[in-house]
Amino acid sequence: METIQADIAIIGAGGAGLRAAIAAAEADPHLTIALVSKVYPMRSHTCAAEGGAAGAVKADDSLEHHFNDTVGGGDWLSDQDAVEYFVKEAPRELVQLEHWGCPWNREPDGSVAVRPFGGMEIKRTWFAADKSGFHILHTLYQTSLKYPSIKFYDEFYATDLLVDDGHCRGLTAIEMRSGRMYQFRARAVIIAGGGAGRMFPFSTNGSIKTGDGMALAYRAGVPLKDMEFVQYHPTGLPNTGILLTEGCRGEGGILVNAHGRRYLQDYGLGPETAVGKLVLKTMELGPRDRLSQAFWHEQQKGNTIPTPWGDCVYLDMRHLGEKLIDERLPFVRELATSYLGVDPVKDMVPIRPVVHYMMGGIHTDIRAATPLGGLFAAGECACVSINGANRLGSNSLTELLVFGRRAALSAIEHLNSDAQAGNDAALSAQAQAAQDRIRALFMRPVGTESISGLRREMMDTMELNAGIYRTEKGLAEAAMKLAELRRRYAAGVSLHDKTNVYNTDLLQALELGSMLDCAEALVLSGLARKESRGAHQRLDFTGRDDMNYLKHSLAYYHPSEPPRIDYCKVVVTKSQPGVRNYSGDKK
Ligand SMILES: Cc1cc2nc3c(=O)[nH]c(=O)nc-3n(C[C@H](O)[C@H](O)[C@H](O)COP(=O)(O)OP(=O)(O)OC[C@H]3O[C@@H](n4cnc5c(N)ncnc54)[C@H](O)[C@@H]3O)c2cc1C
């Protein structure tokens, strides 16, 4: 097996991975950086982000406001030292992107434009129309190309971490074009593998978001933190799950039920405001968890509209007018027209909540370091944790910049301390074992278990039992089902395609393995959390229980048993847990 040497290996070339690579290359041009990605960088999911990135810069805003919105939005499960660092670094990162060429929208006076976003008391979301992620990723990618020390390994699928003596020393990856396996030896590894929304059948996530990065760390002994917190975005297109950005509501779009009535004031989200009049943090500008939960209640009351793709409510943007829609939400118009045949300028758009984002992920500290020496993580795959129990829209793009950079700086600190190369023979044996496992998959006769069949069963289980509202019974059933699926996967999954070149059958089998592991961690963490907080809502434990559950869950992997669930403390610095108030009443 061929070996590639690098000082730092990064898994993932989305926003977090590229930002980390640039930061490392800038800090020390002599470092060799291997950027390993299963897709070409510009195909990473960051490209699909629409609405924008939060950073407090305007005269009416402050770091304290951004901090308070984030911590309250996260239902006090965020680590407040991490949030303080995040809000402080955010403006610098967004200005840095500007200098690298990101075309942020401007105000008429030439200053950067900001738009309102859900759960934020002040307008602070920087945007580039409704294609912010595309422009951010493009800016990062073109900047990364300036650094010869960054070597791109595009279309390489990472399968395993190499660990020796309690330290991560590299990884193995399959070159998809040839089917050949490589071992990457590195003195520090950064995982920036993105989210895992594809565990669910109805998701805004691109099909590559299968939790591989999380699973790599998890199987190497690093716990997954707060996995039970899954964000539903309130406005997905019902037939495809394609997202209509929160920017729709930030620009003044409203939600109405089957009777043409705005309903959010019935769920503690403020008194009804005049159409087009925005009152920040209330009604349609409430946080995503609350809006998605309100939909569920409307559905229970029979106030939703049945469609062939499930029950919906309407997003009404007609009052915004064609000019504003074309200027600020052109992509939304294009998506609604192309995928649903409705034009937001003239028609109300049917929408329903859709799985969007994982608040949980690889357990890291504020330095983006995992408990495993030499291993760092950033972006959606990581849980640092700034998002707590519910992420506020537009914090994620900023997070991957802030902590992508931080992960690189921490990796360099690690290199400068005592990073050894590790035991060559032990690491090679591990790489060989990884290759043998893949070979065994090729040798296995085609049996009765199909990849798509197992995946479908997993998705149905997640949708039925781990959705917006959960119960003990549902989660326990899901836990049993996932244990069964993991067993069946291990014993029976096989490949129809036995060739080496772009073997998507193999990749899908490996991705399914990642998703099954992440799904089990999610469900077991949810079963253990007997309270309702943020995006984790239990019908059988309806209140938040700070006495017993103001703590992060940690799921520890076991190859054949369900994960062990443990906990660690939430860092509270200056905001004591309080009541989340989105009623518009300041008292
Ligand atoms: C439709 C949509 C719209 C969004 N809009 C916004 C928004 O407006 N504002 C906001 O703040 N957030 C938004 N988000 C969330 C945000 O975009 C994501 O959380 C963020 O972009 C994730 O970035 P990342 O770098 O962590 O991962 P990604 O961009 O998903 O990149 C992951 C990388 O990991 C690589 N990878 C994964 N597995 C492997 C493997 N096994 N081997 C090798 N490489 C691997 C992939 O190739 C990819 O390069 C949106 C999300 C979606 C889905």
XYZ file of C-alpha atoms and ligand atoms in Angstrom:
640
model
C 0.000 0.000 0.000
C 1.359 3.402 -0.935
C 2.086 5.830 1.912
C 1.654 9.599 1.716
C 3.412 11.698 4.326
C 2.090 15.022 5.586
C 2.452 17.191 8.632
C -1.280 17.775 8.843
C -3.967 15.686 7.165
C -7.433 17.196 6.874
C -10.475 15.067 6.123
C -13.034 17.224 4.306
C -12.653 20.138 1.897
C -15.865 22.002 2.696
C -15.848 25.337 4.491
C -14.239 24.032 7.680
C -11.591 21.924 5.936
C -10.568 24.655 3.500
C -10.443 27.285 6.241
C -8.259 24.988 8.325
C -5.945 24.294 5.377
C -5.518 28.003 4.617
C -4.833 28.838 8.265
C -2.196 26.111 8.512
C -0.539 27.127 5.237
C -0.512 30.779 6.253
C 0.893 30.082 9.693
C 3.816 28.026 8.396
C 4.573 27.688 4.664
C 6.940 24.792 5.365
C 4.192 22.487 6.574
C 2.845 19.877 4.191
C -0.931 19.702 4.260
C -2.940 16.840 2.773
C -6.558 17.774 2.101
C -8.538 14.577 1.618
C -12.091 14.842 0.309
C -14.601 12.364 -1.024
C -15.921 15.013 -3.427
C -14.298 17.919 -5.258
C -14.131 20.798 -2.767
C -16.787 22.883 -4.493
C -19.256 20.009 -4.249
C -19.148 20.062 -0.452
C -22.400 20.889 1.278
C -21.233 24.359 2.323
C -21.885 25.260 -1.309
C -25.618 24.760 -0.735
C -25.904 27.262 2.131
C -28.188 30.070 1.181
C -29.035 32.600 3.873
C -25.757 33.888 5.255
C -23.275 34.067 8.120
C -23.684 35.872 11.447
C -21.197 38.386 12.844
C -21.875 41.437 14.980
C -20.556 44.567 13.258
C -23.347 47.122 13.104
C -23.612 50.111 15.437
C -26.763 48.757 17.127
C -25.163 45.350 17.715
C -22.560 44.014 20.138
C -20.688 40.819 20.938
C -22.819 40.553 24.035
C -26.040 40.561 22.001
C -24.688 37.860 19.695
C -23.604 35.860 22.735
C -26.985 36.161 24.455
C -28.966 35.222 21.346
C -26.752 32.177 20.751
C -26.807 30.912 24.332
C -30.553 31.484 24.789
C -31.251 30.027 21.330
C -29.283 26.940 22.376
C -31.481 26.564 25.488
C -28.409 27.064 27.677
C -26.659 23.905 26.535
C -23.902 25.839 24.727
C -20.461 26.066 26.307
C -20.288 29.749 27.020
C -16.508 30.098 26.840
C -16.702 28.702 23.289
C -19.544 31.091 22.412
C -17.546 34.064 23.739
C -14.594 33.071 21.572
C -16.888 32.499 18.606
C -18.684 35.870 18.696
C -15.379 37.687 19.193
C -13.708 35.986 16.210
C -16.772 36.122 13.936
C -16.452 39.677 12.561
C -12.749 39.251 11.839
C -13.423 36.059 9.874
C -16.187 37.650 7.802
C -14.025 40.678 6.993
C -11.209 38.291 6.086
C -13.511 36.596 3.584
C -14.337 40.014 2.168
C -10.632 40.642 1.636
C -10.291 37.313 -0.097
C -13.058 38.343 -2.485
C -16.394 37.210 -1.058
C -19.066 39.426 -2.668
C -21.194 40.319 0.350
C -24.327 42.354 -0.358
C -23.942 46.042 0.466
C -26.137 48.805 1.822
C -26.660 51.827 -0.445
C -23.901 53.641 1.512
C -21.452 50.874 0.645
C -21.265 49.244 4.065
C -21.941 45.534 4.433
C -25.641 44.638 4.408
C -27.079 42.426 7.138
C -30.440 40.677 7.241
C -32.535 39.429 10.154
C -32.434 35.727 11.011
C -34.496 33.592 13.360
C -33.869 33.897 17.093
C -31.552 36.889 16.659
C -32.594 40.112 18.331
C -30.581 42.287 15.973
C -29.945 42.032 12.237
C -26.495 40.497 11.913
C -26.500 38.002 9.072
C -24.069 38.880 6.279
C -25.234 37.514 2.954
C -24.425 37.225 -0.719
C -27.982 37.198 -2.111
C -29.296 33.724 -1.247
C -26.179 31.937 -2.477
C -23.970 32.782 0.483
C -22.515 29.291 0.866
C -21.541 29.109 -2.793
C -19.691 32.418 -2.571
C -18.028 31.568 0.743
C -16.848 28.171 -0.477
C -15.670 29.612 -3.771
C -13.741 32.327 -1.943
C -12.085 29.765 0.320
C -11.302 27.384 -2.521
C -9.709 30.000 -4.749
C -7.697 31.275 -1.781
C -6.514 27.773 -0.907
C -5.150 27.357 -4.445
C -2.625 30.103 -3.738
C -0.759 27.848 -1.314
C 1.470 25.221 -2.895
C 1.823 23.452 0.453
C -1.825 22.339 0.311
C -2.059 19.093 -1.632
C -5.538 18.128 -2.760
C -6.609 14.498 -2.655
C -9.993 14.909 -4.307
C -12.315 11.926 -4.523
C -10.456 10.037 -1.813
C -12.758 8.376 0.703
C -11.325 8.172 4.243
C -12.129 4.823 5.852
C -10.212 4.665 9.148
C -8.017 6.676 11.468
C -4.608 5.289 12.344
C -4.015 5.400 16.077
C -0.924 4.451 18.021
C -0.171 4.927 21.677
C -3.234 7.081 22.281
C -2.399 9.399 19.369
C -3.920 9.794 15.960
C -1.129 9.402 13.410
C -2.945 9.353 10.107
C -5.705 7.704 8.125
C -6.477 5.328 5.325
C -8.381 6.403 2.234
C -9.585 4.827 -0.991
C -8.824 6.641 -4.220
C -12.215 6.367 -5.867
C -10.892 6.598 -9.425
C -8.711 3.506 -9.056
C -10.077 1.712 -6.014
C -6.590 1.784 -4.572
C -6.073 2.233 -0.844
C -3.518 4.681 0.565
C -2.278 5.330 4.021
C -1.711 8.930 4.989
C 0.759 9.397 7.792
C 0.385 12.710 9.575
C 1.506 14.198 12.839
C -1.909 15.817 13.293
C -5.295 15.058 11.751
C -8.255 17.430 11.469
C -11.698 16.024 10.733
C -13.983 18.425 8.859
C -16.358 15.836 7.412
C -19.673 17.713 7.697
C -23.064 16.593 8.980
C -25.161 13.438 9.005
C -28.679 14.519 8.021
C -28.975 11.678 5.528
C -29.836 9.294 8.357
C -33.319 10.723 7.863
C -35.380 10.255 4.694
C -36.492 13.881 4.399
C -33.526 16.218 4.627
C -32.046 19.383 3.136
C -28.663 17.702 3.211
C -26.758 16.690 0.125
C -26.451 12.939 -0.312
C -22.806 13.040 0.814
C -23.770 14.064 4.357
C -23.564 10.642 5.883
C -21.688 11.276 9.117
C -18.416 9.666 7.973
C -16.283 12.172 9.876
C -18.228 11.589 13.067
C -18.035 7.818 12.649
C -14.269 7.886 12.035
C -13.639 9.628 15.363
C -16.312 7.635 17.202
C -14.861 4.281 16.183
C -11.420 5.485 17.246
C -12.746 5.989 20.774
C -13.689 9.680 20.724
C -17.199 10.214 22.095
C -19.972 11.850 20.082
C -21.482 14.724 22.050
C -25.127 15.893 22.196
C -26.159 13.701 19.272
C -29.832 13.777 20.284
C -30.160 17.382 19.095
C -31.272 17.335 15.464
C -32.426 20.537 13.842
C -35.541 20.611 11.716
C -35.698 23.621 9.449
C -39.283 24.859 9.202
C -39.294 25.610 5.476
C -38.399 22.710 3.201
C -40.010 22.038 -0.181
C -42.348 19.106 0.517
C -41.495 16.938 -2.470
C -37.710 17.090 -2.368
C -36.629 18.457 1.020
C -34.796 21.270 -0.759
C -34.391 24.202 1.595
C -36.004 27.588 1.239
C -33.679 29.750 3.306
C -34.645 31.441 6.539
C -33.795 34.567 4.553
C -37.362 34.220 3.152
C -38.706 35.024 6.599
C -35.845 37.423 7.283
C -37.020 39.452 4.309
C -40.634 39.384 5.563
C -42.188 36.091 4.389
C -44.959 34.729 6.646
C -46.281 31.266 7.523
C -50.004 30.541 7.265
C -52.023 27.395 7.905
C -54.789 25.713 5.905
C -57.248 28.442 6.985
C -54.980 31.204 5.759
C -54.166 32.155 9.343
C -50.760 33.037 10.799
C -50.493 30.650 13.721
C -47.165 31.196 15.438
C -48.548 33.533 18.105
C -50.441 30.507 19.479
C -47.108 28.935 20.432
C -45.418 31.640 22.514
C -43.832 33.296 19.511
C -45.224 36.760 20.070
C -48.379 38.611 19.087
C -49.266 38.618 15.419
C -47.377 41.373 13.627
C -48.647 43.250 10.576
C -47.684 41.485 7.368
C -44.327 42.856 6.252
C -43.574 44.408 9.646
C -40.656 42.555 11.173
C -40.318 42.293 14.909
C -37.071 40.500 15.557
C -37.129 37.243 17.528
C -40.918 36.872 17.309
C -43.387 35.168 14.962
C -41.629 33.992 11.780
C -38.313 35.251 13.186
C -38.494 32.901 16.144
C -35.926 30.069 16.412
C -36.146 26.970 14.237
C -36.917 24.470 16.979
C -39.984 26.443 18.067
C -41.247 26.977 14.534
C -40.927 23.305 13.653
C -42.663 22.299 16.878
C -45.489 24.755 16.113
C -45.978 23.006 12.769
C -46.359 19.666 14.552
C -49.080 21.120 16.805
C -50.917 22.600 13.823
C -50.765 19.176 12.202
C -52.251 17.545 15.313
C -55.077 20.096 15.230
C -55.806 19.379 11.576
C -54.736 22.849 10.442
C -52.255 21.694 7.809
C -52.781 21.093 4.112
C -52.544 17.470 2.927
C -50.346 17.046 -0.142
C -49.025 13.948 -1.924
C -45.746 14.519 -0.035
C -47.140 14.927 3.464
C -48.869 17.701 5.379
C -47.781 21.273 4.717
C -48.364 24.883 5.639
C -47.764 27.839 3.331
C -44.874 30.266 3.114
C -46.336 33.486 1.740
C -43.902 35.956 0.179
C -46.225 37.578 -2.334
C -46.295 40.894 -0.483
C -42.510 41.237 -0.836
C -42.868 42.016 -4.523
C -40.957 40.802 -7.561
C -38.146 43.341 -7.287
C -37.102 42.387 -3.774
C -37.499 38.677 -4.433
C -35.342 38.879 -7.546
C -32.720 40.953 -5.819
C -32.442 39.150 -2.492
C -34.052 35.751 -2.972
C -33.463 34.830 -6.614
C -32.468 31.265 -5.813
C -35.605 30.728 -3.715
C -37.736 31.800 -6.679
C -35.782 29.505 -8.967
C -36.076 26.534 -6.602
C -39.801 26.929 -5.929
C -40.532 27.373 -9.620
C -38.333 24.553 -10.882
C -39.057 21.943 -8.245
C -42.647 22.663 -7.310
C -44.015 24.768 -10.152
C -45.040 27.629 -7.861
C -43.765 31.175 -8.257
C -43.344 32.943 -4.876
C -44.067 36.280 -6.564
C -47.608 35.107 -7.344
C -48.256 31.973 -5.275
C -48.001 30.778 -1.703
C -45.386 28.023 -1.430
C -46.253 24.769 0.415
C -43.495 23.894 2.889
C -42.902 21.514 5.784
C -40.190 20.998 8.429
C -37.176 19.086 7.196
C -34.081 17.618 8.877
C -31.332 20.164 8.384
C -28.460 20.171 10.841
C -26.793 18.167 13.603
C -26.077 20.195 16.713
C -24.097 17.244 18.068
C -20.909 15.698 16.818
C -17.310 14.888 17.673
C -16.513 15.967 21.230
C -13.979 18.802 21.145
C -12.814 21.416 23.564
C -12.622 25.138 22.840
C -9.332 24.549 20.981
C -11.105 22.168 18.575
C -9.078 19.337 20.131
C -10.648 15.923 20.729
C -9.656 13.744 23.687
C -7.495 11.692 21.295
C -4.010 13.190 20.994
C -3.292 14.758 17.605
C -6.923 14.641 16.495
C -8.913 17.837 15.960
C -12.348 18.491 14.503
C -14.267 21.498 13.189
C -17.422 22.405 11.308
C -20.704 20.543 11.404
C -19.110 17.209 12.313
C -17.781 18.708 15.554
C -19.525 19.721 18.753
C -17.446 22.410 20.399
C -20.272 23.369 21.555
C -21.615 26.763 20.533
C -25.000 25.586 19.282
C -26.212 23.842 22.402
C -29.649 22.314 21.997
C -30.629 24.421 18.989
C -28.461 26.265 16.482
C -29.478 29.712 15.350
C -29.531 30.072 11.591
C -26.388 31.676 10.113
C -24.157 30.709 13.045
C -22.908 27.570 11.305
C -21.108 29.186 8.382
C -19.342 31.477 10.814
C -18.591 28.544 13.112
C -16.776 26.620 10.431
C -14.579 29.632 9.704
C -13.790 30.387 13.342
C -13.183 26.817 14.434
C -11.694 25.652 11.124
C -8.955 28.199 11.708
C -8.737 27.345 15.397
C -8.329 23.623 14.617
C -5.376 24.419 12.343
C -3.700 26.603 14.953
C -4.185 23.934 17.614
C -2.811 21.270 15.260
C 0.296 23.408 14.740
C 0.694 23.864 18.501
C 0.518 20.088 18.730
C 3.202 19.655 16.041
C 5.408 22.059 17.908
C 5.041 20.223 21.183
C 5.835 16.541 20.899
C 4.087 15.095 17.866
C 5.862 11.851 17.036
C 5.466 9.803 13.898
C 4.297 6.730 15.862
C 5.215 3.088 15.558
C 5.571 2.368 11.866
C 4.869 -1.353 12.040
C 1.785 -0.937 14.233
C 0.359 1.757 11.977
C 1.003 -0.240 8.816
C -0.705 -3.239 10.388
C -3.752 -1.086 11.070
C -3.804 0.204 7.517
C -3.532 -3.368 6.276
C -6.434 -4.425 8.499
C -8.529 -1.595 7.039
C -7.731 -2.796 3.541
C -8.488 -6.413 4.463
C -11.929 -5.414 5.694
C -12.706 -3.780 2.357
C -11.375 -6.824 0.494
C -13.567 -9.090 2.610
C -16.564 -7.027 1.537
C -15.670 -7.677 -2.102
C -15.273 -11.406 -1.450
C -18.581 -11.801 0.328
C -21.187 -13.496 -1.886
C -24.184 -11.362 -2.746
C -26.733 -12.167 -0.086
C -30.182 -11.086 0.941
C -29.238 -7.793 2.610
C -29.265 -4.891 0.169
C -27.633 -1.567 0.960
C -30.727 0.346 -0.111
C -33.006 -1.969 1.896
C -31.059 -1.500 5.136
C -30.829 2.234 4.511
C -34.556 2.506 3.974
C -35.280 0.656 7.214
C -32.889 2.954 9.091
C -34.427 6.109 7.629
C -37.987 4.997 8.336
C -37.056 4.197 11.925
C -35.449 7.588 12.419
C -38.353 9.465 10.910
C -40.928 7.548 12.918
C -39.166 7.576 16.281
C -36.548 10.307 16.430
C -38.354 13.243 14.807
C -39.576 16.589 16.140
C -41.353 14.962 19.114
C -40.120 11.767 20.755
C -41.239 9.270 23.386
C -39.578 6.590 25.491
C -41.443 3.893 23.590
C -40.504 5.225 20.169
C -36.862 5.742 21.037
C -36.619 2.303 22.645
C -38.096 0.726 19.516
C -35.624 2.667 17.391
C -32.742 1.518 19.595
C -33.762 -2.124 19.123
C -34.216 -1.696 15.410
C -30.850 0.009 14.959
C -29.069 -2.691 16.958
C -30.711 -5.233 14.642
C -29.734 -3.256 11.525
C -26.147 -2.940 12.696
C -26.013 -6.712 13.226
C -27.526 -7.417 9.831
C -25.169 -4.926 8.217
C -22.108 -6.510 9.823
C -23.191 -10.029 8.951
C -24.758 -9.634 5.559
C -24.090 -6.466 3.601
C -22.494 -7.236 0.263
C -21.542 -5.591 -3.020
C -23.140 -6.205 -6.400
C -20.435 -4.217 -8.136
C -17.072 -5.928 -7.758
C -15.071 -3.509 -9.905
C -12.503 -0.981 -8.752
C -13.224 2.161 -10.719
C -15.675 4.541 -9.048
C -17.355 1.775 -7.159
C -20.328 3.679 -5.755
C -21.742 0.442 -4.364
C -18.745 0.211 -2.048
C -18.960 3.868 -1.049
C -22.644 3.576 -0.260
C -21.988 0.503 1.862
C -19.347 2.391 3.841
C -21.540 5.475 4.173
C -24.386 3.327 5.435
C -22.073 1.928 8.104
C -21.271 5.490 9.235
C -24.929 6.451 9.357
C -25.940 3.375 11.350
C -23.317 4.146 13.977
C -24.317 7.816 14.195
C -28.019 6.944 14.293
C -27.542 4.568 17.193
C -25.568 7.201 19.141
C -28.361 9.685 18.439
C -31.174 7.437 19.578
C -29.423 6.156 22.712
C -28.498 9.711 23.735
C -32.111 10.762 23.174
C -33.426 7.848 25.191
C -31.200 8.799 28.114
C -32.153 12.493 28.079
C -35.444 12.514 29.949
C -36.298 16.165 29.467
C -37.306 18.544 26.670
C -34.713 21.077 25.627
C -34.276 22.887 22.320
C -34.604 20.467 19.445
C -34.953 17.412 21.707
C -38.632 17.310 22.674
C -40.079 14.427 24.661
C -43.854 14.059 24.912
C -43.283 12.096 28.132
C -40.882 14.607 29.757
C -42.196 17.944 28.636
C -40.151 20.423 30.679
C -36.497 21.381 30.701
C -34.779 19.817 33.697
C -31.657 21.800 34.573
C -31.219 19.960 37.844
C -30.566 16.650 36.100
C -29.776 17.451 32.477
C -27.840 20.677 32.214
C -25.026 18.545 30.822
C -23.698 17.292 27.514
C -24.311 13.695 26.577
C -21.334 11.658 25.404
C -21.875 8.454 23.405
C -18.979 5.961 23.439
C -18.696 3.434 20.628
C -18.771 -0.301 21.034
C -18.333 -2.542 17.965
C -21.157 -4.923 18.752
C -23.124 -3.388 21.631
C -25.105 -0.163 21.891
C -23.001 2.830 22.901
C -22.370 3.695 26.521
C -23.845 7.079 27.415
C -22.001 9.353 29.799
C -22.082 13.092 30.444
C -19.816 16.087 30.873
C -20.372 19.538 32.288
C -21.732 22.527 30.379
C -19.467 25.560 30.732
C -21.488 28.458 32.135
C -19.594 31.748 32.340
C -21.982 34.671 32.481
C -25.481 33.598 31.490
C -27.403 31.538 34.001
C -30.094 29.299 32.502
C -33.273 31.287 32.053
C -36.557 31.254 30.191
C -36.380 31.499 26.424
C -38.568 34.425 25.572
C -39.780 34.912 22.012
C -43.065 36.567 22.881
C -41.935 40.102 22.108
C -42.506 40.967 25.748
C -39.223 42.383 27.072
C -40.127 41.935 30.745
C -29.229 23.573 2.164
C -28.450 24.123 3.321
C -28.427 25.485 3.554
C -27.712 25.999 4.639
N -27.698 27.351 4.848
C -26.957 27.859 5.865
C -26.856 29.272 6.050
O -27.398 30.077 5.283
N -26.119 29.715 7.086
C -25.477 28.873 7.954
O -24.801 29.345 8.871
N -25.547 27.527 7.775
C -26.257 27.007 6.756
N -26.314 25.647 6.581
C -25.465 24.784 7.408
C -24.026 24.860 6.897
O -24.021 25.101 5.518
C -23.256 23.579 7.171
O -23.381 23.226 8.516
C -21.787 23.784 6.851
O -21.635 24.289 5.542
C -20.977 22.518 7.010
O -19.671 22.771 6.595
P -18.516 21.705 6.837
O -17.263 22.293 6.280
O -18.532 21.299 8.253
O -18.957 20.441 5.989
P -19.279 20.268 4.427
O -19.317 21.532 3.689
O -20.480 19.396 4.384
O -18.019 19.472 3.907
C -17.749 18.156 4.331
C -16.512 17.669 3.615
O -16.144 16.411 4.160
C -15.764 15.547 3.134
N -15.957 14.162 3.589
C -17.009 13.645 4.269
N -16.811 12.342 4.499
C -15.590 12.031 3.982
C -14.826 10.839 3.886
N -15.263 9.670 4.377
N -13.629 10.902 3.267
C -13.171 12.055 2.735
N -13.862 13.207 2.788
C -15.051 13.194 3.403
C -16.631 15.928 1.956
O -16.031 15.561 0.751
C -16.694 17.462 2.125
O -15.611 18.057 1.447
C -27.024 25.116 5.512
C -27.044 23.754 5.273
C -27.779 23.262 4.212
C -27.821 21.780 4.027
